[in-house]
Amino acid sequence: MASLVLLLLLLLGAGSAVAGKMKVVEEPNSFGLHNPFLPPAQRLQPKTSPAPASGPAHLLRLVGKCFSYMESTYKYEFCPFQNVTQHEQTFRWNAYSGILGIWHEWEIENNTFVGMWMRDGDACETRNRQTKVLLVCGKSNKLAHVSEPSTCVYSLMFETPLVCHPHSLLVYPALPEALRRKWDDVEQSLYEEMVTKQGYEKKLREIFEEATFFKSTKEAQSEKKNKLQPQEFESLENCNKEYRQLSKDAQKLKDLLTQHGVAYEAVLIGDSDRIRAIPKRATEMPALTTVPKTEMEKHRDTGLWNDSP
């Protein structure tokens, strides 16, 4: 009996020693777009829907899959043809979790797909976050590196065996037969000097837009127009900040109109105290009369001369 107790004590001691050497990492639930444990109201809300999946057919195998990468205290999640998200791995009540970009379009250079652009991410100062994903040859599908070369613009390196073949990222083979013929015609026109280099690039872009490799120019203009509509603020702090700035702008306008003798009236906008200076009528100014050329030369003027005292 004593020997059995001794054996149990030795086993417990060994287990404690091993546990002391092990680094146990507990990660909180991700607040990403694909977390099935969170109700929809608590998930990240994208500003726009992803563009249609496009490009080389073999890369479409990645649709519906997501890949993560840990960098310091942040977890990055890349879902090809969907989005890129970032999640702070702490137990703070206000841990950051946000969208770094939604699938937008390809970047193409020299007949080659060189990167995937994820745009229209969460607001970052005066613009939205965006991410460029570079595809490189690797033994397995994995997110290998993340950096932020400039504020609010991120760079991801995604390794995959799907791009190891020398021709795996060529644009021409990824086009439908009809668009290949269009490209052939454009190339012929350039060779015969029937189109300028600028015209060639424009025609080529139209082909890529038709193939959905690029975001449609008309669609982009429509989105830009929609962004000019009244904005909704993400927080009360942002709303108050915008309110203070508009109040300063209104005061500057009032001072400017007063300085130039232009009457104005205050107008309430909605239920706020913001005011807008609206010119009612300009104060009467002395009449302007023309002056003979000799008189203008005498005064070294270049136009009308005010003959009022």
PDB file of C-alpha atoms in Angstrom:
ATOM      1  CA  MET A   1       0.000   0.000   0.000  1.00  0.00           C
ATOM      2  CA  ALA A   2       2.789   2.390   0.933  1.00  0.00           C
ATOM      3  CA  SER A   3       4.587   1.659  -2.311  1.00  0.00           C
ATOM      4  CA  LEU A   4       1.390   2.432  -4.262  1.00  0.00           C
ATOM      5  CA  VAL A   5       1.021   5.810  -2.529  1.00  0.00           C
ATOM      6  CA  LEU A   6       4.667   6.583  -3.232  1.00  0.00           C
ATOM      7  CA  LEU A   7       4.168   5.737  -6.919  1.00  0.00           C
ATOM      8  CA  LEU A   8       1.164   8.062  -7.154  1.00  0.00           C
ATOM      9  CA  LEU A   9       3.127  10.899  -5.539  1.00  0.00           C
ATOM     10  CA  LEU A  10       5.978  10.413  -8.025  1.00  0.00           C
ATOM     11  CA  LEU A  11       3.570  10.478 -10.960  1.00  0.00           C
ATOM     12  CA  LEU A  12       1.870  13.629  -9.711  1.00  0.00           C
ATOM     13  CA  GLY A  13       5.215  15.309  -9.189  1.00  0.00           C
ATOM     14  CA  ALA A  14       6.358  14.432 -12.685  1.00  0.00           C
ATOM     15  CA  GLY A  15       3.084  15.714 -14.120  1.00  0.00           C
ATOM     16  CA  SER A  16       3.453  19.027 -12.292  1.00  0.00           C
ATOM     17  CA  ALA A  17       6.999  19.430 -13.562  1.00  0.00           C
ATOM     18  CA  VAL A  18       5.917  18.845 -17.159  1.00  0.00           C
ATOM     19  CA  ALA A  19       2.993  21.244 -16.790  1.00  0.00           C
ATOM     20  CA  GLY A  20       5.338  23.875 -15.402  1.00  0.00           C
ATOM     21  CA  LYS A  21       7.487  23.689 -18.535  1.00  0.00           C
ATOM     22  CA  MET A  22       4.540  23.798 -20.954  1.00  0.00           C
ATOM     23  CA  LYS A  23       3.272  27.162 -22.188  1.00  0.00           C
ATOM     24  CA  VAL A  24      -0.488  27.003 -22.241  1.00  0.00           C
ATOM     25  CA  VAL A  25      -2.023  29.503 -24.694  1.00  0.00           C
ATOM     26  CA  GLU A  26      -5.689  30.231 -24.380  1.00  0.00           C
ATOM     27  CA  GLU A  27      -7.203  32.250 -27.205  1.00  0.00           C
ATOM     28  CA  PRO A  28     -10.542  34.016 -26.866  1.00  0.00           C
ATOM     29  CA  ASN A  29     -13.207  33.458 -29.487  1.00  0.00           C
ATOM     30  CA  SER A  30     -12.495  35.277 -32.738  1.00  0.00           C
ATOM     31  CA  PHE A  31     -14.861  38.137 -33.545  1.00  0.00           C
ATOM     32  CA  GLY A  32     -14.485  37.586 -37.285  1.00  0.00           C
ATOM     33  CA  LEU A  33     -17.024  37.391 -40.042  1.00  0.00           C
ATOM     34  CA  HIS A  34     -17.013  33.601 -39.903  1.00  0.00           C
ATOM     35  CA  ASN A  35     -17.467  32.969 -36.189  1.00  0.00           C
ATOM     36  CA  PRO A  36     -20.518  30.676 -35.878  1.00  0.00           C
ATOM     37  CA  PHE A  37     -20.609  31.122 -32.092  1.00  0.00           C
ATOM     38  CA  LEU A  38     -21.551  34.810 -32.266  1.00  0.00           C
ATOM     39  CA  PRO A  39     -25.011  36.114 -33.157  1.00  0.00           C
ATOM     40  CA  PRO A  40     -25.077  38.087 -36.443  1.00  0.00           C
ATOM     41  CA  ALA A  41     -25.558  41.405 -34.605  1.00  0.00           C
ATOM     42  CA  GLN A  42     -22.177  40.992 -32.850  1.00  0.00           C
ATOM     43  CA  ARG A  43     -20.150  40.006 -35.912  1.00  0.00           C
ATOM     44  CA  LEU A  44     -18.054  42.395 -37.965  1.00  0.00           C
ATOM     45  CA  GLN A  45     -20.143  44.368 -40.432  1.00  0.00           C
ATOM     46  CA  PRO A  46     -18.541  44.819 -43.899  1.00  0.00           C
ATOM     47  CA  LYS A  47     -19.205  48.041 -45.819  1.00  0.00           C
ATOM     48  CA  THR A  48     -19.682  46.199 -49.096  1.00  0.00           C
ATOM     49  CA  SER A  49     -20.049  42.725 -50.585  1.00  0.00           C
ATOM     50  CA  PRO A  50     -17.030  40.972 -52.117  1.00  0.00           C
ATOM     51  CA  ALA A  51     -16.599  41.031 -55.884  1.00  0.00           C
ATOM     52  CA  PRO A  52     -17.232  37.776 -57.799  1.00  0.00           C
ATOM     53  CA  ALA A  53     -14.435  35.209 -57.535  1.00  0.00           C
ATOM     54  CA  SER A  54     -12.284  35.411 -60.657  1.00  0.00           C
ATOM     55  CA  GLY A  55      -8.862  34.637 -62.043  1.00  0.00           C
ATOM     56  CA  PRO A  56      -7.136  31.298 -62.758  1.00  0.00           C
ATOM     57  CA  ALA A  57      -9.589  28.404 -62.387  1.00  0.00           C
ATOM     58  CA  HIS A  58      -7.243  26.394 -60.153  1.00  0.00           C
ATOM     59  CA  LEU A  59      -7.203  29.211 -57.569  1.00  0.00           C
ATOM     60  CA  LEU A  60     -10.980  28.996 -57.198  1.00  0.00           C
ATOM     61  CA  ARG A  61     -10.346  25.895 -55.073  1.00  0.00           C
ATOM     62  CA  LEU A  62      -9.558  28.359 -52.266  1.00  0.00           C
ATOM     63  CA  VAL A  63     -13.092  29.768 -52.219  1.00  0.00           C
ATOM     64  CA  GLY A  64     -14.785  29.087 -48.888  1.00  0.00           C
ATOM     65  CA  LYS A  65     -11.518  28.485 -47.020  1.00  0.00           C
ATOM     66  CA  CYS A  66      -9.788  30.737 -44.474  1.00  0.00           C
ATOM     67  CA  PHE A  67      -6.183  30.859 -43.246  1.00  0.00           C
ATOM     68  CA  SER A  68      -4.872  32.472 -40.061  1.00  0.00           C
ATOM     69  CA  TYR A  69      -1.527  33.901 -38.943  1.00  0.00           C
ATOM     70  CA  MET A  70      -0.331  35.087 -35.528  1.00  0.00           C
ATOM     71  CA  GLU A  71       1.847  38.193 -35.270  1.00  0.00           C
ATOM     72  CA  SER A  72       2.591  39.404 -31.745  1.00  0.00           C
ATOM     73  CA  THR A  73      -0.817  39.762 -30.052  1.00  0.00           C
ATOM     74  CA  TYR A  74      -2.789  39.907 -33.300  1.00  0.00           C
ATOM     75  CA  LYS A  75      -4.413  37.157 -35.279  1.00  0.00           C
ATOM     76  CA  TYR A  76      -4.925  37.756 -39.004  1.00  0.00           C
ATOM     77  CA  GLU A  77      -7.439  35.787 -41.033  1.00  0.00           C
ATOM     78  CA  PHE A  78      -7.360  35.653 -44.837  1.00  0.00           C
ATOM     79  CA  CYS A  79     -10.331  34.229 -46.714  1.00  0.00           C
ATOM     80  CA  PRO A  80      -9.501  34.251 -50.467  1.00  0.00           C
ATOM     81  CA  PHE A  81     -12.061  36.098 -52.595  1.00  0.00           C
ATOM     82  CA  GLN A  82     -13.833  37.174 -49.396  1.00  0.00           C
ATOM     83  CA  ASN A  83     -11.971  39.334 -46.868  1.00  0.00           C
ATOM     84  CA  VAL A  84      -9.050  39.928 -44.517  1.00  0.00           C
ATOM     85  CA  THR A  85      -9.655  40.507 -40.791  1.00  0.00           C
ATOM     86  CA  GLN A  86      -7.534  41.298 -37.742  1.00  0.00           C
ATOM     87  CA  HIS A  87      -8.254  40.282 -34.146  1.00  0.00           C
ATOM     88  CA  GLU A  88      -6.415  41.322 -30.997  1.00  0.00           C
ATOM     89  CA  GLN A  89      -5.796  38.213 -28.898  1.00  0.00           C
ATOM     90  CA  THR A  90      -6.343  39.544 -25.389  1.00  0.00           C
ATOM     91  CA  PHE A  91      -9.053  39.316 -22.776  1.00  0.00           C
ATOM     92  CA  ARG A  92      -9.523  43.092 -22.587  1.00  0.00           C
ATOM     93  CA  TRP A  93     -13.181  44.022 -22.837  1.00  0.00           C
ATOM     94  CA  ASN A  94     -12.476  46.348 -25.796  1.00  0.00           C
ATOM     95  CA  ALA A  95      -9.973  44.186 -27.701  1.00  0.00           C
ATOM     96  CA  TYR A  96      -9.679  45.361 -31.311  1.00  0.00           C
ATOM     97  CA  SER A  97     -11.266  43.324 -34.062  1.00  0.00           C
ATOM     98  CA  GLY A  98     -11.755  44.720 -37.544  1.00  0.00           C
ATOM     99  CA  ILE A  99     -11.910  44.242 -41.306  1.00  0.00           C
ATOM    100  CA  LEU A 100      -8.730  45.042 -43.239  1.00  0.00           C
ATOM    101  CA  GLY A 101     -10.336  44.683 -46.654  1.00  0.00           C
ATOM    102  CA  ILE A 102     -13.029  43.064 -48.789  1.00  0.00           C
ATOM    103  CA  TRP A 103     -12.158  41.217 -52.025  1.00  0.00           C
ATOM    104  CA  HIS A 104     -12.095  43.862 -54.763  1.00  0.00           C
ATOM    105  CA  GLU A 105      -9.950  43.034 -57.807  1.00  0.00           C
ATOM    106  CA  TRP A 106      -6.679  41.659 -59.130  1.00  0.00           C
ATOM    107  CA  GLU A 107      -3.500  43.601 -59.729  1.00  0.00           C
ATOM    108  CA  ILE A 108      -2.131  42.690 -63.154  1.00  0.00           C
ATOM    109  CA  GLU A 109       1.292  43.472 -64.592  1.00  0.00           C
ATOM    110  CA  ASN A 110       2.871  42.155 -67.789  1.00  0.00           C
ATOM    111  CA  ASN A 111       0.106  39.594 -68.443  1.00  0.00           C
ATOM    112  CA  THR A 112       0.488  38.216 -64.901  1.00  0.00           C
ATOM    113  CA  PHE A 113      -1.686  38.214 -61.780  1.00  0.00           C
ATOM    114  CA  VAL A 114       0.648  39.725 -59.182  1.00  0.00           C
ATOM    115  CA  GLY A 115      -1.675  40.353 -56.254  1.00  0.00           C
ATOM    116  CA  MET A 116      -5.189  40.374 -54.831  1.00  0.00           C
ATOM    117  CA  TRP A 117      -6.574  43.702 -53.605  1.00  0.00           C
ATOM    118  CA  MET A 118      -8.858  43.737 -50.583  1.00  0.00           C
ATOM    119  CA  ARG A 119     -10.370  47.224 -50.209  1.00  0.00           C
ATOM    120  CA  ASP A 120     -13.145  49.050 -48.326  1.00  0.00           C
ATOM    121  CA  GLY A 121     -12.092  47.788 -44.913  1.00  0.00           C
ATOM    122  CA  ASP A 122     -12.889  49.544 -41.640  1.00  0.00           C
ATOM    123  CA  ALA A 123     -12.376  53.301 -41.382  1.00  0.00           C
ATOM    124  CA  CYS A 124      -8.834  54.403 -40.557  1.00  0.00           C
ATOM    125  CA  GLU A 125      -8.468  58.155 -40.021  1.00  0.00           C
ATOM    126  CA  THR A 126      -9.663  59.717 -43.304  1.00  0.00           C
ATOM    127  CA  ARG A 127      -9.769  56.551 -45.438  1.00  0.00           C
ATOM    128  CA  ASN A 128     -10.623  52.854 -45.349  1.00  0.00           C
ATOM    129  CA  ARG A 129      -8.162  50.080 -44.604  1.00  0.00           C
ATOM    130  CA  GLN A 130      -6.973  48.019 -47.577  1.00  0.00           C
ATOM    131  CA  THR A 131      -4.750  44.999 -48.095  1.00  0.00           C
ATOM    132  CA  LYS A 132      -2.684  43.618 -50.946  1.00  0.00           C
ATOM    133  CA  VAL A 133      -2.196  39.829 -50.905  1.00  0.00           C
ATOM    134  CA  LEU A 134       0.850  38.461 -52.719  1.00  0.00           C
ATOM    135  CA  LEU A 135       0.704  34.851 -53.926  1.00  0.00           C
ATOM    136  CA  VAL A 136       3.987  32.899 -53.757  1.00  0.00           C
ATOM    137  CA  CYS A 137       4.946  29.277 -54.286  1.00  0.00           C
ATOM    138  CA  GLY A 138       4.878  27.114 -51.154  1.00  0.00           C
ATOM    139  CA  LYS A 139       4.536  23.482 -50.083  1.00  0.00           C
ATOM    140  CA  SER A 140       1.159  24.105 -48.447  1.00  0.00           C
ATOM    141  CA  ASN A 141      -1.583  26.696 -48.286  1.00  0.00           C
ATOM    142  CA  LYS A 142      -0.723  29.099 -45.492  1.00  0.00           C
ATOM    143  CA  LEU A 143      -0.577  32.764 -44.574  1.00  0.00           C
ATOM    144  CA  ALA A 144       3.178  33.284 -44.184  1.00  0.00           C
ATOM    145  CA  HIS A 145       3.733  36.968 -43.423  1.00  0.00           C
ATOM    146  CA  VAL A 146       1.867  40.189 -42.586  1.00  0.00           C
ATOM    147  CA  SER A 147       3.170  43.763 -42.600  1.00  0.00           C
ATOM    148  CA  GLU A 148       1.878  47.340 -42.746  1.00  0.00           C
ATOM    149  CA  PRO A 149       4.139  49.212 -45.228  1.00  0.00           C
ATOM    150  CA  SER A 150       2.103  52.399 -44.803  1.00  0.00           C
ATOM    151  CA  THR A 151      -0.625  53.542 -42.436  1.00  0.00           C
ATOM    152  CA  CYS A 152      -3.866  51.614 -42.982  1.00  0.00           C
ATOM    153  CA  VAL A 153      -2.385  49.711 -45.977  1.00  0.00           C
ATOM    154  CA  TYR A 154      -1.412  46.096 -45.253  1.00  0.00           C
ATOM    155  CA  SER A 155       0.605  43.495 -47.145  1.00  0.00           C
ATOM    156  CA  LEU A 156       0.014  39.748 -46.793  1.00  0.00           C
ATOM    157  CA  MET A 157       2.104  36.928 -48.240  1.00  0.00           C
ATOM    158  CA  PHE A 158       0.135  33.765 -48.982  1.00  0.00           C
ATOM    159  CA  GLU A 159       2.022  30.585 -49.845  1.00  0.00           C
ATOM    160  CA  THR A 160       0.333  27.943 -51.991  1.00  0.00           C
ATOM    161  CA  PRO A 161       1.427  25.100 -54.291  1.00  0.00           C
ATOM    162  CA  LEU A 162      -1.268  26.286 -56.724  1.00  0.00           C
ATOM    163  CA  VAL A 163       1.078  28.994 -58.088  1.00  0.00           C
ATOM    164  CA  CYS A 164       4.295  26.989 -58.364  1.00  0.00           C
ATOM    165  CA  HIS A 165       3.907  26.252 -62.083  1.00  0.00           C
ATOM    166  CA  PRO A 166       5.622  28.948 -64.232  1.00  0.00           C
ATOM    167  CA  HIS A 167       2.371  29.657 -66.098  1.00  0.00           C
ATOM    168  CA  SER A 168      -0.022  29.391 -63.144  1.00  0.00           C
ATOM    169  CA  LEU A 169      -0.555  33.156 -62.842  1.00  0.00           C
ATOM    170  CA  LEU A 170      -0.725  34.102 -66.531  1.00  0.00           C
ATOM    171  CA  VAL A 171      -3.764  36.203 -67.430  1.00  0.00           C
ATOM    172  CA  TYR A 172      -4.358  35.170 -71.055  1.00  0.00           C
ATOM    173  CA  PRO A 173      -5.113  31.463 -70.344  1.00  0.00           C
ATOM    174  CA  ALA A 174      -7.573  32.495 -67.613  1.00  0.00           C
ATOM    175  CA  LEU A 175      -9.747  34.413 -70.097  1.00  0.00           C
ATOM    176  CA  PRO A 176     -12.777  32.909 -71.874  1.00  0.00           C
ATOM    177  CA  GLU A 177     -12.227  32.172 -75.565  1.00  0.00           C
ATOM    178  CA  ALA A 178     -14.245  35.215 -76.693  1.00  0.00           C
ATOM    179  CA  LEU A 179     -12.126  37.611 -74.613  1.00  0.00           C
ATOM    180  CA  ARG A 180      -8.922  35.987 -75.857  1.00  0.00           C
ATOM    181  CA  ARG A 181      -9.996  36.836 -79.418  1.00  0.00           C
ATOM    182  CA  LYS A 182     -10.667  40.411 -78.350  1.00  0.00           C
ATOM    183  CA  TRP A 183      -7.188  40.606 -76.850  1.00  0.00           C
ATOM    184  CA  ASP A 184      -5.702  39.180 -80.060  1.00  0.00           C
ATOM    185  CA  ASP A 185      -7.471  41.900 -82.065  1.00  0.00           C
ATOM    186  CA  VAL A 186      -6.167  44.619 -79.725  1.00  0.00           C
ATOM    187  CA  GLU A 187      -2.623  43.255 -80.016  1.00  0.00           C
ATOM    188  CA  GLN A 188      -2.936  43.274 -83.812  1.00  0.00           C
ATOM    189  CA  SER A 189      -4.192  46.857 -83.774  1.00  0.00           C
ATOM    190  CA  LEU A 190      -1.221  47.915 -81.666  1.00  0.00           C
ATOM    191  CA  TYR A 191       1.193  46.100 -84.002  1.00  0.00           C
ATOM    192  CA  GLU A 192      -0.318  47.828 -87.046  1.00  0.00           C
ATOM    193  CA  GLU A 193      -0.184  51.176 -85.183  1.00  0.00           C
ATOM    194  CA  MET A 194      -3.930  51.569 -85.525  1.00  0.00           C
ATOM    195  CA  VAL A 195      -4.183  52.317 -81.806  1.00  0.00           C
ATOM    196  CA  THR A 196      -1.902  54.225 -79.456  1.00  0.00           C
ATOM    197  CA  LYS A 197      -0.272  52.674 -76.405  1.00  0.00           C
ATOM    198  CA  GLN A 198      -2.755  54.558 -74.247  1.00  0.00           C
ATOM    199  CA  GLY A 199      -5.650  53.269 -76.327  1.00  0.00           C
ATOM    200  CA  TYR A 200      -4.234  49.763 -76.090  1.00  0.00           C
ATOM    201  CA  GLU A 201      -4.109  49.948 -72.290  1.00  0.00           C
ATOM    202  CA  LYS A 202      -7.693  51.236 -72.207  1.00  0.00           C
ATOM    203  CA  LYS A 203      -8.944  48.389 -74.412  1.00  0.00           C
ATOM    204  CA  LEU A 204      -7.050  45.871 -72.316  1.00  0.00           C
ATOM    205  CA  ARG A 205      -8.608  47.194 -69.126  1.00  0.00           C
ATOM    206  CA  GLU A 206     -12.069  46.867 -70.675  1.00  0.00           C
ATOM    207  CA  ILE A 207     -11.313  43.210 -71.405  1.00  0.00           C
ATOM    208  CA  PHE A 208     -10.158  42.615 -67.818  1.00  0.00           C
ATOM    209  CA  GLU A 209     -13.257  44.364 -66.477  1.00  0.00           C
ATOM    210  CA  GLU A 210     -15.477  42.178 -68.647  1.00  0.00           C
ATOM    211  CA  ALA A 211     -13.702  39.131 -67.220  1.00  0.00           C
ATOM    212  CA  THR A 212     -14.299  40.584 -63.688  1.00  0.00           C
ATOM    213  CA  PHE A 213     -10.541  40.633 -63.016  1.00  0.00           C
ATOM    214  CA  PHE A 214     -10.886  44.377 -62.443  1.00  0.00           C
ATOM    215  CA  LYS A 215     -13.659  46.297 -60.763  1.00  0.00           C
ATOM    216  CA  SER A 216     -15.888  47.871 -63.405  1.00  0.00           C
ATOM    217  CA  THR A 217     -15.113  51.576 -63.895  1.00  0.00           C
ATOM    218  CA  LYS A 218     -18.831  52.396 -64.009  1.00  0.00           C
ATOM    219  CA  GLU A 219     -19.428  50.409 -60.837  1.00  0.00           C
ATOM    220  CA  ALA A 220     -16.528  52.155 -59.100  1.00  0.00           C
ATOM    221  CA  GLN A 221     -17.916  55.557 -60.081  1.00  0.00           C
ATOM    222  CA  SER A 222     -21.337  54.548 -58.781  1.00  0.00           C
ATOM    223  CA  GLU A 223     -19.814  53.477 -55.446  1.00  0.00           C
ATOM    224  CA  LYS A 224     -17.909  56.757 -55.222  1.00  0.00           C
ATOM    225  CA  LYS A 225     -21.138  58.670 -55.802  1.00  0.00           C
ATOM    226  CA  ASN A 226     -22.889  56.692 -53.079  1.00  0.00           C
ATOM    227  CA  LYS A 227     -20.091  57.487 -50.643  1.00  0.00           C
ATOM    228  CA  LEU A 228     -20.881  61.182 -51.080  1.00  0.00           C
ATOM    229  CA  GLN A 229     -24.242  60.607 -49.419  1.00  0.00           C
ATOM    230  CA  PRO A 230     -24.668  61.599 -45.747  1.00  0.00           C
ATOM    231  CA  GLN A 231     -22.483  59.343 -43.661  1.00  0.00           C
ATOM    232  CA  GLU A 232     -23.373  57.358 -40.577  1.00  0.00           C
ATOM    233  CA  PHE A 233     -20.908  57.683 -37.730  1.00  0.00           C
ATOM    234  CA  GLU A 234     -19.396  54.603 -36.153  1.00  0.00           C
ATOM    235  CA  SER A 235     -19.286  56.143 -32.687  1.00  0.00           C
ATOM    236  CA  LEU A 236     -20.499  59.128 -30.668  1.00  0.00           C
ATOM    237  CA  GLU A 237     -16.910  60.358 -30.448  1.00  0.00           C
ATOM    238  CA  ASN A 238     -16.605  60.525 -34.253  1.00  0.00           C
ATOM    239  CA  CYS A 239     -19.952  62.280 -34.477  1.00  0.00           C
ATOM    240  CA  ASN A 240     -18.901  64.913 -31.929  1.00  0.00           C
ATOM    241  CA  LYS A 241     -15.578  65.402 -33.720  1.00  0.00           C
ATOM    242  CA  GLU A 242     -17.347  66.028 -37.027  1.00  0.00           C
ATOM    243  CA  TYR A 243     -19.795  68.377 -35.289  1.00  0.00           C
ATOM    244  CA  ARG A 244     -16.961  70.504 -33.850  1.00  0.00           C
ATOM    245  CA  GLN A 245     -15.240  70.694 -37.234  1.00  0.00           C
ATOM    246  CA  LEU A 246     -18.442  71.783 -38.999  1.00  0.00           C
ATOM    247  CA  SER A 247     -19.038  74.427 -36.324  1.00  0.00           C
ATOM    248  CA  LYS A 248     -15.535  75.836 -36.932  1.00  0.00           C
ATOM    249  CA  ASP A 249     -16.124  75.880 -40.690  1.00  0.00           C
ATOM    250  CA  ALA A 250     -19.448  77.686 -40.217  1.00  0.00           C
ATOM    251  CA  GLN A 251     -17.805  80.303 -37.999  1.00  0.00           C
ATOM    252  CA  LYS A 252     -15.062  80.886 -40.565  1.00  0.00           C
ATOM    253  CA  LEU A 253     -17.713  81.402 -43.239  1.00  0.00           C
ATOM    254  CA  LYS A 254     -19.591  83.877 -41.053  1.00  0.00           C
ATOM    255  CA  ASP A 255     -16.393  85.839 -40.373  1.00  0.00           C
ATOM    256  CA  LEU A 256     -15.552  85.889 -44.082  1.00  0.00           C
ATOM    257  CA  LEU A 257     -19.014  87.162 -45.075  1.00  0.00           C
ATOM    258  CA  THR A 258     -18.931  89.815 -42.349  1.00  0.00           C
ATOM    259  CA  GLN A 259     -15.483  90.938 -43.462  1.00  0.00           C
ATOM    260  CA  HIS A 260     -16.750  91.496 -47.013  1.00  0.00           C
ATOM    261  CA  GLY A 261     -19.995  93.138 -45.951  1.00  0.00           C
ATOM    262  CA  VAL A 262     -22.286  90.326 -47.059  1.00  0.00           C
ATOM    263  CA  ALA A 263     -25.414  89.788 -44.991  1.00  0.00           C
ATOM    264  CA  TYR A 264     -26.305  86.231 -43.902  1.00  0.00           C
ATOM    265  CA  GLU A 265     -28.845  84.368 -41.862  1.00  0.00           C
ATOM    266  CA  ALA A 266     -28.436  81.424 -39.500  1.00  0.00           C
ATOM    267  CA  VAL A 267     -30.182  78.218 -40.458  1.00  0.00           C
ATOM    268  CA  LEU A 268     -30.697  75.261 -38.166  1.00  0.00           C
ATOM    269  CA  ILE A 269     -30.043  71.892 -39.834  1.00  0.00           C
ATOM    270  CA  GLY A 270     -32.225  69.194 -38.371  1.00  0.00           C
ATOM    271  CA  ASP A 271     -32.213  69.276 -34.592  1.00  0.00           C
ATOM    272  CA  SER A 272     -28.581  70.347 -34.298  1.00  0.00           C
ATOM    273  CA  ASP A 273     -27.132  73.751 -33.530  1.00  0.00           C
ATOM    274  CA  ARG A 274     -25.048  73.846 -36.678  1.00  0.00           C
ATOM    275  CA  ILE A 275     -25.510  76.952 -38.736  1.00  0.00           C
ATOM    276  CA  ARG A 276     -24.992  77.686 -42.372  1.00  0.00           C
ATOM    277  CA  ALA A 277     -24.231  81.133 -43.643  1.00  0.00           C
ATOM    278  CA  ILE A 278     -26.446  81.948 -46.639  1.00  0.00           C
ATOM    279  CA  PRO A 279     -25.849  85.193 -48.576  1.00  0.00           C
ATOM    280  CA  LYS A 280     -29.064  87.204 -48.688  1.00  0.00           C
ATOM    281  CA  ARG A 281     -27.912  90.107 -50.808  1.00  0.00           C
ATOM    282  CA  ALA A 282     -24.669  91.884 -51.368  1.00  0.00           C
ATOM    283  CA  THR A 283     -24.352  95.401 -49.954  1.00  0.00           C
ATOM    284  CA  GLU A 284     -24.583  98.119 -52.557  1.00  0.00           C
ATOM    285  CA  MET A 285     -21.247  98.814 -54.180  1.00  0.00           C
ATOM    286  CA  PRO A 286     -20.280 101.950 -56.124  1.00  0.00           C
ATOM    287  CA  ALA A 287     -21.013 101.765 -59.828  1.00  0.00           C
ATOM    288  CA  LEU A 288     -18.213 100.807 -62.138  1.00  0.00           C
ATOM    289  CA  THR A 289     -17.477 102.889 -65.202  1.00  0.00           C
ATOM    290  CA  THR A 290     -15.059 102.447 -68.072  1.00  0.00           C
ATOM    291  CA  VAL A 291     -12.064 104.709 -68.346  1.00  0.00           C
ATOM    292  CA  PRO A 292     -10.337 105.813 -71.561  1.00  0.00           C
ATOM    293  CA  LYS A 293      -7.176 103.970 -72.460  1.00  0.00           C
ATOM    294  CA  THR A 294      -4.998 106.998 -71.800  1.00  0.00           C
ATOM    295  CA  GLU A 295      -6.437 107.305 -68.322  1.00  0.00           C
ATOM    296  CA  MET A 296      -5.782 103.621 -67.629  1.00  0.00           C
ATOM    297  CA  GLU A 297      -2.209 103.971 -68.802  1.00  0.00           C
ATOM    298  CA  LYS A 298      -1.836 106.982 -66.565  1.00  0.00           C
ATOM    299  CA  HIS A 299      -2.871 104.967 -63.559  1.00  0.00           C
ATOM    300  CA  ARG A 300      -1.155 101.798 -64.853  1.00  0.00           C
ATOM    301  CA  ASP A 301      -4.395  99.843 -64.464  1.00  0.00           C
ATOM    302  CA  THR A 302      -5.447  96.827 -66.502  1.00  0.00           C
ATOM    303  CA  GLY A 303      -9.217  96.998 -66.580  1.00  0.00           C
ATOM    304  CA  LEU A 304     -12.099  98.897 -64.973  1.00  0.00           C
ATOM    305  CA  TRP A 305     -11.463 101.874 -62.778  1.00  0.00           C
ATOM    306  CA  ASN A 306     -13.672 102.821 -59.866  1.00  0.00           C
ATOM    307  CA  ASP A 307     -14.367 106.551 -60.132  1.00  0.00           C
ATOM    308  CA  SER A 308     -15.914 106.826 -56.670  1.00  0.00           C
ATOM    309  CA  PRO A 309     -13.996 108.992 -54.160  1.00  0.00           C
TER     310      PRO A 309
END
